[in-house]
Structure formats: structure tokens, C-alpha cells
Amino acid sequence: MTDFTMKTDADGVATITWDTVGKSMNVMNQQGFLDLDALIDQALADDAIKGVIITSGKEGSFAGGMDLNIIAKMKEAAGDNPAKGLMDGLMATHAILRKIERGGMDDKNKGGKPIVAALPGTALGIGLEIPLACHRIIAADNPKAKIGLPEIMVGIFPGMGGTARLTRKLGAMGASPFLLEGKLSDPKKAMAGGLIDEVVPADELLSKAKEWILSEPKFVKPWDEKGYKIPGGAPYHPAGFMTFVGASAMVNGKTQGAFPAAKALLSAVYEGALVPFDTALKIEARWFTNVLMNPSSSAMIRSLFINKEALEKGANRPQVPDQTVKKVGVMGAGMMGAGIALVSAMAGMEVVLIDQKQEAADKGKSYTADYMDKGIKRKKATEEKKEATLARITATTDYAALEGCDLIIEAVFEDPGVKAEVTQNVLKHVGPDCIFATNTSTLPISELAKASDKPEQFIGIHFFSPVEKMMLVEIIKGEKTGPVAVAKALDYVRQIRKTPIVVNDARFFYCNRCIIPYINEGLRMVAEGVAPALIDNAARQLGFPVGPLQLVDETSIDLGAKIARATKAAMGDAYPDAAVDEVIFWMEGLGRLGRKSKAGFFDYDENGKRLGYWDGLEAQYPRAEAQPDLTEVQHRLMFAQVLEAVRALEENVLEDIREGDVGAILAWGFAPWSGGPFSWLDIIGTPYAAERCDQLAAAHGPRFATPALLREMADEGDSFYARFGGEAKAA
Ligand code: NAD
């Protein structure tokens, strides 16, 4: 069976239907390109065919994109010269799409056949690049559909002609949100943005496409006509000049130069805009090859596409029957509880939201109402949807309402005594199979589980704030947590459409364990007299969304101080962070608690807008005369986190490096271009990593000492994905 089939009707209109075998949405693979090419040849050669419709056999979608695994395969197949393999592969694809675009016309644009793309719905990546090569794009009026080119989100760019065609169709300015931000639109918005040409009722999709073909339209692309000029001007046109200078500044401002794909995309657009279309395609292919050869792109694809999806599909789910949650009890209607109630109700679960006072419970529920109101304003939700979502949430103080819950998520104060009392009270009201989860961020799960007489049904489900925005959920197994509890937590996370990682219980679990040393390293540098701007900018140039000092201001300095005190109490003499405490306790003492008090490492105006770094910092910690170079600061910040990740793996807190990588990017924005801590170590190579650790340890202290596992791997020249990656190592 092939993914593409063609039928011709009595009026001479051929319909090529794309229907990937065994998938719910079409995905392009190498054979798919060959099949499509053969059918296009056949249609163009057949005198009885007047024009061609390319559509999909899947209801509600055209195509989800390319099977990204084939990039890895293209590289592998080319043996010693992967760049040539990629370049040849890309040029072959360009030739197929160009054949569609020329539609059999001669070089005077005479003859040929119109080819129209008829999209029943979602069209992403190559699923839009093929339509862009067609002469007209008609989409069904399907508000759920997403149309766009999201490649930049996984570290590549639209390299199958999407960049060259969209720039010429919309101009550099018009194309930039679609190319540079991977913006996705529903069909109506896609038409308003110029991405597609027409939106029609779903049941008229094919008839309208046919009507257009039979109307004998002019179908030569503007860029194939003499005298064509790029909308908004090419780079040397005064208006175009402004656009390109602006785009360059915007990309560098947003990415800090840390993402190779964004830079390469911009180069492909700029250079491509200076030359004829066919040369632009060649330039695009060269830059795309360049990006695909950069280890960053394979690492990003591996973590953000392949492994993220594998984790979401339950790669580490125990083999127990379906644990879909029907009714969830949320204990504590504060900041986290309110968010957990919201995402659960939105996913269709019945929610009981409990707090100590009715007023507090109601306030928690009103968070959902406010969220839905914002959605209605932005036309993302409706009044009916809001009512239905709110109707699923019962806000109460009455534990009896918990009857029938199959999952409880506790988000009360971070106090073991309060949590134990709540646990025991809940267990009096729920059935014997109910799973109890705690959202604690700092307390050991195995200790909290002691409040339950069924510790095998006790687990950690650790959300990040704000719950509705953050895509990662960290699931923590206590010593006695059983497989059903793990499956329950994973099925719940799947229901709320987030990405799970599953880790074992240890201080700060996995994510906070790595974030804290990142912050602490920044604070140590403050105490050493390193310029605060150097510290934060070094992090931003590594691709972190915020530097460590800004991050403490956002999460609050008193929270940092509280965690430091608790850690010190737990670790006693082994506590290693006195230098950090000096800074944080001093700031706390001054009442400079961060953004919330409008004073922290930064000054803020009365509206809470960040101004510059607070100059009192320099008065207390005078600027060192010799400032470290950028790489030294960056390596301190990177290794502080990465070594913690390696230790978490050594100690079996992490069982799967894929979770370590995906979790780091989604939880705290760890340099996404690197693919995560383990991917970064593989990119720089374990021998170099160990050597750098030795140097950093000698210069800055034993926290950088090379972990035994890394030393052993460095000695053997081993990489993390070769050793621990399982199936993922192919990427
Ligand atoms: P919060 O103070 O905003 O909310 C706690 C809520 O629990 C309050 O509304 C309080 O009235 C209620 N509560 C206290 N005792 C109760 C009881 N006996 N019965 C019912 N309700 C009770 O706190 P938060 O920020 O939502 O944090 C809650 C939990 O989530 C903590 O364990 C915290 O460590 C964890 N957490 C917080 C964050 C964060 O960023 N804030 C992130 C991850 C995890």
C-alpha cells in the first residue's frame, strides 16, 4: 500500500489523496515523496487531466509534518559525507515541489496544469510546504485546525522551500512571525495573514477546488514572472533594508545568538531575497544542511520532539490497566491548588476543591472563572465552555465531597504536620483504591507517605508554577510507591496534556536539585564581585530565559532563604553553601525580597517594572578588578546544573536520561539548543567535560569535582546517549 493514490473524474480533474498508512495524521517519509512525485508525473503527462487537487484522506487534517526520524536516517545513509547526503536529499525534494509549482508550464509560462491544495484541516511543516508549492491553497472552515511552520520550535527551520516561498509570498516582514516564531493559525487567521488563499465550508472543499481548476485560472507564481519584486522590498531596497535590519536585531535580541537555526533561517531569507528563486532554493538547502549538521539540531529534535513524545505516550509507564482519572480531589485552594483544579476541570475531570474556609475554596475556583474569561476575550473559549468547566468544580470545606475520588492531589502549606493531618483526614473519606499525591516541592515523599496506611498508593506529583502554563510535571516515587500509583499519575498527566518525568525520591527531586545550584552559582559570583550584568547575560547568551539573579528576584529571596535554612538544618556540617547564604540572608534582612517587594537584585518602579541592577549590591560586594571572561562564567553556570544532573543519574534519582534532558528544558528552560544537560555533555564530549570540571574544581572548589560516572565515561570516550539512550541513541 502506498500513502498517495490518484483518481481522475469525468471532468478531467485528478485528485491525489494523501493517507499515511497506520497513522491518524499524515506524516511525510522518504517513500511518500517518491510516490507523490510519480503521481505528479503521471498527471502532468496525461492529456485527459486538466488539473490536480492534492488533499488528504484523514478527517480534519492535511498533514502533521515530516517524520523527523528521516533526517537522522538521511545523514546515516550518506556514510562518510553526511552533509552531501543531506544536500542531495534536499535538492531532490526541491525538484519535486518545484515540479508541482511549475505545473508543466514551459519556460515562457505557457501550457501546464493548475494544481490546488485542498486542506481539510491541520497543515504543519511539510504539510504546508507542499501546499505553498501549489497554485492555490483552499482550506475547510475548521476552527480547530492549525496551519503553520513550527520547525523553528525544534531547532530547525522550514527547509523544504517554505522559507523561500513564504518570503516571496508575504515579504520578509509578513513571513517573519510564521518563520521565526513558528506561529500557528486557524484557517481564517491563516487566510487573513496571507498564508492560504481561501476558506470554504468543509463539505464544499473538493467542489470548490474543482471549480477553481475548471475556471481556467492563471496560475503562474508571481516569482516566476518577469519583473517580480518581493513585497516590502528586497534587502537593498530602502524599505526592505529597514525590515532586514529590524529582523536581524529582533532575532538576536530574542535568541541572544544561542540558537543556530534562527540565525541560519535569517541568512537563508536574506541571501535568498537577493537572487532568482531557483538559486534561493539552493541557498535555503545549504543553510538547512548547515543546521542539520549542527549537533544542536539533532539534540533538539531528539529531546523536544522524539523523546518528549515518547514520554507523553508512556515510555516509562508500568504495565498496569488504564488508570484514567474521573474524579480528583484537590486539597488546598491556594496558588497551586487553584491551578491544578483549573487544568483538571479543563481536561474534563470532576474536581473537588477543598480549603479550610469556604471563602478560600471559592477564591480558588474563581481562578478558573478568571482564566476562562480571559480566554473568551481572546476568542479561545466560549461562555458555554466556561460554564461547563466551572460546573465540574465543587469548591467546599466538606471532606465528605471527596467520596468517589480516584485521585487526590494535596497542595496545602509546605508543612509536614499540616500535610500529615490532611492526608489522614482524606483517607477517612475516600475508597480503598484512591491514589494520594502530594505537590510538595521540598519535603521527602517517603516521609510524607508515613501518614498513610497505604504507602504504595502514595506518590509525588510536582507541578511548576503557573500550573496552566508550565508543561512539565515531575512525578516522584517514594520508597514504597507502587506501580498503580505511578500509572495513575502518568495517566492523569496525559489527560491534562502535559509532559511527565518519573524520578525517585531524594532532596529536591530532580528539577529543583539542578535549579538551586544554578541560582547559587550566580549568588556566589555576586559575593566574589563579578558584575551582576555579566552573570545574567552569560546565562541569557546560553539560551536561558532568565539569568540566575533575575530568577531569584522572580521566585523571591525569602523563598530562597527558607530553602537554605531548611537544607542547612537537614545537612548539618555537610552544608556547602555558606557563601551563598551570606548574600541571600543579607538581602532578606534588608527586606529586598525580589519583584514582589519591588526591590531585590534589581530596582523596580512602582508598577513592578524592572529597572537596573540595584547599586547597593556593588557597595556591599565591590566589583573585582579582574572580571572573569564570559566562557568561565558560562561554564560555572552550566556545570553547576549539569553535574547535579549527572549525580542524580548516578544516584538513580533519574532512571532515564531522556527524562533528565526533556525535564530540564521544560521545567527551567535549560539551554534548549543543547537538547538538555546530558545532550550538552555529549556535544562537548565527556573527555573535555571531565577536563573542564578538574579545572573548575581547582579554581572554585569541590562542588565541580568530576563525578565518578563522568570520569569513567571520559576515560572510555563514551557518550551518555550511546550508553544510556536506548532507542534514542540513533538520533
Ligand atoms: P498557598 O499558600 O498559596 O496555598 C496553600 C493553601 O492551602 C491555602 O489556600 C491554605 O488555606 C490551604 N490549606 C492550608 N492548610 C489546609 C488544610 N488543613 N486543609 C485545607 N486547606 C489547607 O501555597 P502554594 O504556593 O499553592 O503551595 C502549595 C503546595 O505546593 C506546597 O506544598 C508547595 O511547596 C507546593 N508547590 C508550590 C510551588 C510554587 O511555586 N508556589 C511550586 C510547586 C509546588
XYZ file of C-alpha atoms in Angstrom, residues 169-629:
461
model
C 4.530 35.380 -0.984
C 4.291 37.688 2.039
C 7.515 39.686 2.111
C 10.108 39.315 4.853
C 8.015 41.259 7.362
C 4.767 39.356 6.695
C 6.538 35.991 6.751
C 8.556 36.588 9.906
C 6.002 35.547 12.585
C 5.381 32.289 10.706
C 9.049 31.543 10.050
C 10.777 32.970 13.107
C 8.196 32.293 15.794
C 6.593 29.194 14.294
C 3.217 30.912 14.675
C 0.256 28.593 14.063
C -3.155 29.896 12.952
C -6.626 28.523 12.372
C -7.769 28.641 8.707
C -9.475 32.031 8.948
C -6.480 33.663 10.603
C -4.155 31.884 8.165
C -6.119 33.463 5.322
C -6.015 36.897 6.962
C -2.241 36.505 7.350
C -1.875 35.575 3.677
C -0.717 32.032 4.383
C -3.589 30.444 2.440
C -5.944 31.752 -0.235
C -9.497 30.685 0.613
C -11.577 29.182 3.425
C -14.739 27.262 2.471
C -17.319 25.125 4.320
C -15.857 21.662 4.941
C -18.401 19.893 2.740
C -17.568 22.140 -0.209
C -13.806 21.725 -0.009
C -13.341 19.444 -3.003
C -16.086 21.011 -5.124
C -14.580 24.494 -4.674
C -11.143 23.152 -5.536
C -12.544 21.564 -8.667
C -14.480 24.700 -9.561
C -11.264 26.693 -9.396
C -9.429 24.262 -11.663
C -12.249 24.298 -14.215
C -12.363 28.114 -14.196
C -9.177 28.071 -16.294
C -7.268 30.242 -13.829
C -3.962 31.976 -14.397
C -1.665 30.067 -12.147
C 1.920 31.088 -12.726
C 3.558 32.083 -9.450
C 4.425 35.800 -9.202
C 8.113 34.964 -8.696
C 8.151 33.071 -11.969
C 7.038 36.166 -13.868
C 9.306 38.836 -15.268
C 9.731 41.943 -13.140
C 8.679 40.244 -9.870
C 9.574 42.190 -6.732
C 9.427 40.887 -3.158
C 6.579 42.536 -1.229
C 8.018 45.142 1.127
C 11.270 45.255 -0.812
C 14.420 43.147 -1.161
C 17.352 43.793 1.206
C 18.844 46.680 -0.826
C 15.563 48.476 -1.300
C 15.247 51.245 1.354
C 12.087 49.718 2.883
C 13.493 46.204 2.669
C 16.695 47.396 4.308
C 14.739 48.568 7.350
C 12.907 45.234 7.550
C 16.050 43.146 7.396
C 17.964 45.285 9.887
C 14.965 45.127 12.231
C 14.515 41.368 11.827
C 18.179 40.776 12.494
C 18.061 42.830 15.683
C 14.850 41.126 16.787
C 16.219 37.620 16.253
C 19.431 38.379 18.073
C 17.547 40.112 20.875
C 15.237 37.142 21.345
C 17.719 34.330 20.900
C 20.874 36.065 22.154
C 22.592 34.254 19.292
C 22.192 30.944 21.126
C 20.004 29.189 18.565
C 21.827 28.272 15.335
C 18.580 27.610 13.414
C 17.231 31.145 13.877
C 20.450 32.661 12.557
C 20.613 30.264 9.623
C 16.976 30.925 8.749
C 17.619 34.635 8.659
C 20.648 34.134 6.428
C 18.624 31.929 4.068
C 15.900 34.590 3.832
C 18.335 37.477 3.377
C 20.613 35.825 0.850
C 17.685 34.169 -0.907
C 15.974 37.526 -1.361
C 18.930 38.804 -3.423
C 18.818 36.127 -6.117
C 16.387 34.394 -8.503
C 14.032 31.830 -6.989
C 15.860 28.650 -8.018
C 19.104 29.978 -6.572
C 17.215 30.924 -3.388
C 16.143 27.293 -3.046
C 19.753 26.184 -3.350
C 20.789 28.708 -0.693
C 17.971 27.545 1.560
C 19.121 23.930 1.136
C 22.708 24.886 2.029
C 21.670 26.665 5.222
C 19.311 23.857 6.094
C 22.119 21.341 5.643
C 24.269 23.556 7.856
C 21.616 23.493 10.577
C 21.055 19.759 10.271
C 24.796 19.155 10.568
C 24.952 21.176 13.773
C 24.725 18.788 16.759
C 22.276 21.258 18.305
C 19.551 20.415 15.784
C 19.789 16.635 16.326
C 19.829 17.173 20.081
C 16.792 19.469 19.984
C 14.850 17.149 17.697
C 15.741 14.206 19.909
C 14.661 15.907 23.154
C 11.855 18.205 22.098
C 10.226 16.006 19.507
C 11.116 12.324 19.704
C 11.757 11.842 23.424
C 9.166 14.314 24.638
C 6.555 12.470 22.617
C 7.786 9.087 23.845
C 7.462 10.236 27.475
C 3.995 11.643 26.824
C 2.959 8.332 25.285
C 4.009 6.482 28.433
C 7.538 5.239 27.647
C 8.085 4.657 31.370
C 4.561 3.668 32.360
C 4.292 0.412 34.342
C 2.235 -2.283 32.615
C -0.978 -1.961 34.604
C -4.553 -1.412 33.360
C -5.806 2.032 32.337
C -5.897 4.472 35.254
C -7.764 7.366 33.636
C -8.870 9.785 36.368
C -12.570 10.577 36.627
C -12.825 12.470 39.878
C -9.931 14.288 41.505
C -9.808 15.894 44.940
C -7.540 18.945 45.237
C -6.565 19.801 48.805
C -5.677 23.453 49.301
C -7.096 26.132 47.005
C -4.053 28.435 47.084
C -1.875 29.358 44.160
C -1.052 25.776 43.148
C -4.354 24.122 44.112
C -6.337 26.671 42.091
C -4.187 25.982 39.022
C -4.422 22.206 39.465
C -8.223 22.451 39.722
C -8.283 24.543 36.547
C -6.237 22.172 34.371
C -8.099 19.127 35.715
C -11.537 20.607 35.041
C -10.448 21.733 31.580
C -9.443 18.136 30.877
C -12.990 17.036 31.703
C -12.448 15.634 35.191
C -14.825 16.179 38.076
C -12.942 18.242 40.680
C -13.495 18.720 44.405
C -11.502 21.718 45.591
C -11.111 21.872 49.364
C -9.727 24.557 51.633
C -10.077 25.415 55.303
C -12.654 28.152 54.744
C -15.404 28.283 52.120
C -14.163 31.706 51.120
C -10.701 30.324 50.300
C -12.173 27.430 48.327
C -14.382 29.836 46.342
C -11.422 32.078 45.651
C -9.543 29.083 44.266
C -12.457 28.267 41.990
C -12.702 31.871 40.806
C -9.219 31.414 39.337
C -10.784 29.137 36.729
C -13.534 31.675 36.045
C -10.951 34.438 35.520
C -8.867 32.237 33.282
C -11.866 31.312 31.134
C -12.920 34.975 30.943
C -9.508 35.876 29.545
C -9.915 33.041 27.041
C -13.335 34.342 25.994
C -11.865 37.803 25.442
C -9.187 36.322 23.221
C -11.811 34.161 21.459
C -10.116 30.973 22.666
C -13.082 29.906 24.802
C -16.841 30.360 24.900
C -19.369 31.161 27.645
C -20.676 27.586 27.367
C -17.222 26.140 27.808
C -16.662 28.331 30.836
C -19.941 27.245 32.427
C -19.243 23.582 31.710
C -15.732 23.839 33.186
C -16.925 25.646 36.311
C -19.752 23.157 36.754
C -17.152 20.415 37.109
C -15.524 22.111 40.131
C -17.080 21.775 43.581
C -15.470 24.256 45.951
C -16.094 23.228 49.543
C -14.699 22.653 53.030
C -16.545 19.384 53.369
C -14.331 16.302 53.081
C -17.438 14.160 52.501
C -17.484 15.554 48.939
C -14.328 13.533 48.263
C -16.320 10.332 48.106
C -15.687 8.593 44.795
C -12.395 10.390 44.059
C -9.865 8.092 42.397
C -7.001 10.605 42.808
C -6.206 13.219 45.455
C -3.646 15.947 44.868
C -2.623 17.726 48.033
C -1.337 21.317 47.742
C -1.694 22.688 51.281
C 1.017 24.584 53.174
C 4.568 23.219 52.923
C 4.474 21.849 56.470
C 4.838 18.123 57.213
C 2.441 18.332 60.185
C -0.335 20.031 58.197
C 0.178 17.645 55.290
C 0.026 14.567 57.569
C -3.220 15.733 59.143
C -4.798 16.426 55.765
C -3.644 13.023 54.439
C -5.198 11.170 57.364
C -8.473 13.058 57.139
C -8.730 12.488 53.399
C -8.143 8.748 53.754
C -11.197 8.507 56.014
C -13.391 9.732 53.154
C -12.081 8.020 50.028
C -12.316 4.453 48.795
C -9.553 1.851 49.237
C -8.178 2.247 45.690
C -7.769 6.017 45.715
C -4.235 7.240 44.955
C -2.914 10.069 47.130
C -0.458 12.528 45.568
C 1.365 15.434 47.145
C 2.548 18.527 45.293
C 5.315 19.250 47.785
C 8.388 20.871 46.302
C 10.842 20.211 49.112
C 9.595 17.536 51.540
C 10.698 13.883 51.030
C 7.826 11.769 49.645
C 8.802 8.686 51.663
C 8.490 10.685 54.885
C 5.097 12.190 53.941
C 3.904 8.709 52.919
C 4.175 7.637 56.558
C 0.902 9.467 57.216
C -0.834 6.922 55.001
C -1.503 3.290 55.877
C -1.090 2.536 52.172
C 2.307 3.997 51.192
C 2.206 2.015 47.934
C -0.692 4.310 46.937
C 1.194 7.482 47.879
C 3.177 9.466 45.279
C 4.532 12.929 44.431
C 3.003 14.901 41.550
C 5.099 18.043 41.413
C 3.732 20.880 39.301
C 5.556 24.042 38.368
C 4.093 27.494 38.666
C 1.975 28.778 36.958
C 0.344 25.365 36.591
C -1.642 26.186 33.460
C 1.439 27.430 31.612
C 4.249 25.109 32.665
C 4.318 21.983 30.537
C 6.342 19.667 32.770
C 5.067 17.589 35.681
C 7.610 15.762 37.829
C 6.288 12.511 39.282
C 8.179 11.272 42.329
C 8.191 7.716 43.581
C 8.635 7.287 47.325
C 10.442 4.201 48.645
C 7.206 2.239 48.790
C 5.245 3.774 45.894
C 3.699 1.003 43.790
C 3.201 0.693 40.002
C -0.513 1.540 40.054
C 0.207 4.900 41.684
C 2.839 5.638 39.015
C 0.448 4.678 36.230
C -2.296 6.786 37.805
C -0.026 9.836 37.931
C 1.095 9.269 34.329
C -2.451 8.798 33.061
C -3.506 11.966 34.872
C -0.650 13.957 33.304
C -1.639 12.595 29.888
C -5.223 13.745 30.495
C -4.109 17.292 31.273
C -1.815 17.176 28.192
C 1.449 17.878 29.917
C 4.790 16.095 29.742
C 5.717 13.798 32.639
C 9.033 12.645 34.025
C 9.243 9.994 36.728
C 12.037 10.210 39.287
C 12.973 8.664 42.613
C 12.742 10.418 45.942
C 15.748 12.484 47.049
C 16.242 16.016 48.339
C 14.649 18.450 45.835
C 13.859 15.529 43.492
C 15.376 16.267 40.084
C 14.399 19.700 38.782
C 14.843 21.846 41.891
C 18.002 19.915 42.671
C 19.527 21.291 39.456
C 17.961 24.766 39.529
C 19.183 25.599 43.028
C 22.910 25.196 42.183
C 22.365 27.380 39.095
C 20.975 30.168 41.275
C 23.590 29.568 43.955
C 26.464 29.812 41.469
C 25.143 33.211 40.396
C 24.951 34.346 44.029
C 28.480 33.119 44.743
C 29.733 35.228 41.865
C 27.968 38.277 43.320
C 29.868 37.706 46.566
C 33.102 37.412 44.561
C 32.482 40.808 42.974
C 31.561 39.607 39.480
C 29.414 42.198 37.671
C 25.716 41.193 38.014
C 25.062 42.004 34.355
C 27.869 39.672 33.321
C 26.306 36.851 35.366
C 22.767 37.215 33.995
C 23.817 37.972 30.429
C 26.154 34.987 30.356
C 23.134 32.823 31.179
C 20.915 34.513 28.606
C 23.536 34.066 25.932
C 23.433 30.366 26.728
C 19.728 30.440 25.899
C 18.328 30.502 29.459
C 15.145 32.563 29.619
C 16.400 34.480 32.653
C 19.733 34.763 34.411
C 20.135 33.451 37.981
C 19.825 36.842 39.714
C 16.684 37.761 37.836
C 15.331 34.295 38.596
C 15.799 34.749 42.381
C 14.030 38.096 42.148
C 11.109 36.412 40.368
C 10.810 33.430 42.717
C 11.530 35.644 45.772
C 14.501 35.965 48.046
C 12.680 34.867 51.198
C 11.773 31.570 49.498
C 15.481 31.093 48.758
C 16.334 31.922 52.372
C 13.685 29.492 53.649
C 15.013 26.670 51.494
C 18.600 27.478 52.557
C 17.659 27.315 56.274
C 15.782 24.029 55.859
C 18.625 22.481 53.848
C 21.197 23.601 56.400
C 19.129 22.130 59.226
C 18.872 18.831 57.355
C 22.526 18.613 56.255
C 24.284 19.961 59.327
C 28.075 20.267 58.923
C 27.998 18.924 55.390
C 26.116 22.036 54.222
C 28.259 23.598 51.471
C 26.562 26.893 50.670
C 27.574 29.380 53.405
C 28.891 31.857 50.807
C 25.503 31.880 49.121
C 23.609 32.335 52.380
C 25.623 35.404 53.215
C 24.212 37.196 50.171
C 20.670 35.886 50.446
C 20.254 36.447 54.195
C 21.661 39.962 53.860
C 19.124 40.795 51.144
C 16.338 39.215 53.201
C 17.385 41.260 56.234
C 17.080 44.430 54.162
C 13.591 43.433 53.051
C 14.737 43.298 49.429
C 12.687 40.196 48.656
C 12.590 40.465 44.874
C 9.920 41.569 42.460
C 7.089 41.066 44.952
C 8.567 43.734 47.269
C 9.633 45.855 44.272
C 13.225 45.633 45.490
C 15.753 42.854 45.032
C 18.858 42.414 42.927
C 17.065 44.838 40.651
C 15.346 48.141 41.345
C 11.697 48.313 40.237
C 9.329 51.173 39.563
C 6.010 51.486 41.416
C 4.312 49.261 38.795
C 6.822 46.490 39.375
C 8.692 47.142 36.120
C 12.310 46.074 36.315
C 14.791 48.958 36.125
C 18.558 48.421 36.503
C 20.599 46.360 38.951
C 20.437 47.782 42.460
C 23.647 49.725 43.113
C 23.677 48.799 46.812
C 24.955 45.438 45.643
C 28.219 46.905 44.477
C 28.610 48.901 47.694
C 28.425 45.659 49.691
C 30.368 43.469 47.265
C 32.825 45.766 45.464
C 33.436 44.950 41.830
C 36.512 42.737 41.450
C 39.193 44.396 39.385
C 39.726 41.368 37.193
C 36.395 40.176 35.830
C 36.205 36.562 34.602
C 35.751 36.024 30.886
